PDB file of C-alpha atoms in Angstrom:
ATOM      1  CA  MET A   1     -33.857 154.078-140.025  1.00 49.00           C
ATOM      2  CA  ALA A   2     -34.964 151.158-137.935  1.00 52.00           C
ATOM      3  CA  GLN A   3     -33.905 151.269-134.264  1.00 56.00           C
ATOM      4  CA  SER A   4     -32.176 148.288-132.844  1.00 55.00           C
ATOM      5  CA  LYS A   5     -33.112 146.958-129.455  1.00 56.00           C
ATOM      6  CA  PRO A   6     -30.743 148.223-126.653  1.00 53.00           C
ATOM      7  CA  ALA A   7     -28.201 145.558-125.380  1.00 56.00           C
ATOM      8  CA  ARG A   8     -29.230 143.993-122.102  1.00 62.00           C
ATOM      9  CA  ASP A   9     -27.247 145.242-119.292  1.00 67.00           C
ATOM     10  CA  ALA A  10     -25.897 142.974-116.544  1.00 75.00           C
ATOM     11  CA  ALA A  11     -28.568 141.088-114.599  1.00 79.00           C
ATOM     12  CA  PRO A  12     -30.385 143.078-112.124  1.00 84.00           C
ATOM     13  CA  GLU A  13     -29.102 143.251-108.567  1.00 84.00           C
ATOM     14  CA  PRO A  14     -30.552 140.568-106.291  1.00 88.00           C
ATOM     15  CA  GLY A  15     -33.083 141.905-103.799  1.00 95.00           C
ATOM     16  CA  PHE A  16     -32.571 142.072-100.136  1.00 96.00           C
ATOM     17  CA  GLU A  17     -34.295 138.723 -99.327  1.00 97.00           C
ATOM     18  CA  GLN A  18     -32.230 136.850-101.987  1.00 98.00           C
ATOM     19  CA  ARG A  19     -28.993 138.276-100.590  1.00 98.00           C
ATOM     20  CA  LEU A  20     -30.102 137.272 -97.187  1.00 98.00           C
ATOM     21  CA  ARG A  21     -30.953 133.694 -98.271  1.00 98.00           C
ATOM     22  CA  ARG A  22     -27.589 133.514-100.070  1.00 98.00           C
ATOM     23  CA  LEU A  23     -25.780 134.556 -96.907  1.00 98.00           C
ATOM     24  CA  GLU A  24     -27.628 132.015 -94.926  1.00 98.00           C
ATOM     25  CA  GLU A  25     -26.481 129.389 -97.512  1.00 98.00           C
ATOM     26  CA  LEU A  26     -22.929 130.504 -97.227  1.00 98.00           C
ATOM     27  CA  VAL A  27     -23.034 130.267 -93.407  1.00 98.00           C
ATOM     28  CA  ALA A  28     -24.491 126.780 -93.643  1.00 98.00           C
ATOM     29  CA  GLU A  29     -21.776 125.705 -96.159  1.00 97.00           C
ATOM     30  CA  LEU A  30     -18.911 127.231 -93.817  1.00 97.00           C
ATOM     31  CA  GLU A  31     -20.443 125.361 -90.771  1.00 97.00           C
ATOM     32  CA  GLY A  32     -20.727 122.233 -92.676  1.00 97.00           C
ATOM     33  CA  GLY A  33     -17.016 121.785 -92.687  1.00 93.00           C
ATOM     34  CA  GLU A  34     -16.965 120.035 -96.031  1.00 96.00           C
ATOM     35  CA  LEU A  35     -15.199 122.928 -97.936  1.00 96.00           C
ATOM     36  CA  SER A  36     -11.487 123.056 -98.764  1.00 97.00           C
ATOM     37  CA  LEU A  37      -9.545 126.068 -97.395  1.00 97.00           C
ATOM     38  CA  GLU A  38      -9.795 128.021-100.718  1.00 98.00           C
ATOM     39  CA  GLN A  39     -13.545 127.191-100.965  1.00 98.00           C
ATOM     40  CA  GLY A  40     -13.940 128.314 -97.386  1.00 97.00           C
ATOM     41  CA  VAL A  41     -11.979 131.593 -97.964  1.00 98.00           C
ATOM     42  CA  GLU A  42     -14.065 132.365-101.075  1.00 98.00           C
ATOM     43  CA  ARG A  43     -17.463 131.741 -99.366  1.00 98.00           C
ATOM     44  CA  TYR A  44     -16.277 133.845 -96.373  1.00 98.00           C
ATOM     45  CA  ARG A  45     -15.223 136.720 -98.896  1.00 98.00           C
ATOM     46  CA  GLU A  46     -18.610 136.405-100.568  1.00 98.00           C
ATOM     47  CA  GLY A  47     -20.488 136.462 -97.140  1.00 98.00           C
ATOM     48  CA  VAL A  48     -18.537 139.580 -96.072  1.00 98.00           C
ATOM     49  CA  GLU A  49     -19.625 141.278 -99.203  1.00 98.00           C
ATOM     50  CA  LEU A  50     -23.241 140.315 -98.967  1.00 98.00           C
ATOM     51  CA  LEU A  51     -23.219 141.382 -95.263  1.00 98.00           C
ATOM     52  CA  ALA A  52     -21.976 144.906 -96.233  1.00 98.00           C
ATOM     53  CA  ALA A  53     -24.607 145.115 -98.963  1.00 97.00           C
ATOM     54  CA  LEU A  54     -27.390 143.942 -96.552  1.00 98.00           C
ATOM     55  CA  GLN A  55     -26.150 146.374 -93.893  1.00 98.00           C
ATOM     56  CA  ALA A  56     -26.197 149.244 -96.426  1.00 97.00           C
ATOM     57  CA  ALA A  57     -29.796 148.290 -97.409  1.00 97.00           C
ATOM     58  CA  LEU A  58     -30.866 148.371 -93.845  1.00 98.00           C
ATOM     59  CA  ASP A  59     -29.249 151.638 -93.131  1.00 98.00           C
ATOM     60  CA  GLY A  60     -31.000 153.127 -96.114  1.00 97.00           C
ATOM     61  CA  ALA A  61     -34.372 151.821 -95.048  1.00 97.00           C
ATOM     62  CA  GLU A  62     -33.849 153.059 -91.546  1.00 98.00           C
ATOM     63  CA  HIS A  63     -33.029 156.572 -92.910  1.00 97.00           C
ATOM     64  CA  LYS A  64     -36.181 156.560 -95.070  1.00 97.00           C
ATOM     65  CA  VAL A  65     -38.276 155.473 -92.110  1.00 97.00           C
ATOM     66  CA  GLU A  66     -36.718 158.329 -90.042  1.00 97.00           C
ATOM     67  CA  GLU A  67     -37.445 160.830 -92.780  1.00 96.00           C
ATOM     68  CA  LEU A  68     -41.133 159.592 -93.177  1.00 95.00           C
ATOM     69  CA  THR A  69     -41.498 159.654 -89.374  1.00 96.00           C
ATOM     70  CA  GLU A  70     -40.447 163.393 -89.378  1.00 95.00           C
ATOM     71  CA  VAL A  71     -42.789 164.287 -92.280  1.00 94.00           C
ATOM     72  CA  LEU A  72     -45.561 162.603 -90.217  1.00 93.00           C
ATOM     73  CA  ARG A  73     -44.627 164.367 -87.175  1.00 92.00           C
ATOM     74  CA  ARG A  74     -44.594 167.721 -88.911  1.00 92.00           C
ATOM     75  CA  GLY A  75     -48.018 166.956 -90.469  1.00 90.00           C
ATOM     76  CA  LEU A  76     -49.564 166.015 -87.186  1.00 88.00           C
ATOM     77  CA  ALA A  77     -48.247 169.227 -85.732  1.00 87.00           C
ATOM     78  CA  GLN A  78     -49.673 171.362 -88.444  1.00 88.00           C
ATOM     79  CA  LEU A  79     -52.984 169.473 -88.216  1.00 84.00           C
ATOM     80  CA  GLU A  80     -53.149 170.132 -84.463  1.00 85.00           C
ATOM     81  CA  LYS A  81     -52.453 173.817 -85.071  1.00 84.00           C
ATOM     82  CA  GLY A  82     -55.087 174.108 -87.596  1.00 84.00           C
ATOM     83  CA  GLU A  83     -57.579 172.344 -85.274  1.00 83.00           C
ATOM     84  CA  ALA A  84     -56.673 174.666 -82.381  1.00 81.00           C
ATOM     85  CA  ALA A  85     -57.189 177.653 -84.652  1.00 82.00           C
ATOM     86  CA  ALA A  86     -60.526 176.333 -85.814  1.00 82.00           C
ATOM     87  CA  ARG A  87     -61.662 175.932 -82.103  1.00 82.00           C
ATOM     88  CA  GLU A  88     -60.468 179.440 -81.285  1.00 83.00           C
ATOM     89  CA  ARG A  89     -62.658 180.791 -84.226  1.00 84.00           C
ATOM     90  CA  ALA A  90     -65.585 178.732 -83.217  1.00 84.00           C
ATOM     91  CA  ASP A  91     -65.380 179.835 -79.546  1.00 83.00           C
ATOM     92  CA  GLY A  92     -64.503 183.380 -80.261  1.00 70.00           C
TER      93      GLY A  92
END
């Protein structure tokens, strides 16, 4: 039996930089003063959603950096213990 190709899912989520650029575009449009009230409200809504997504991405990145920093700190502490033990064996 021939396998069919899987249906394409929705377009991939835009990346952080793409979202940031879009937010900057929205701000420029809102500051331009050329939008109708409805358009302005819609741009503002989109901007709020983008801002929340960007903040979540930054929070996630910050958490990863904190975890990696802790792993590095532990690794350096273990390395220092090992070096101290090696010096004691060499001296003793």
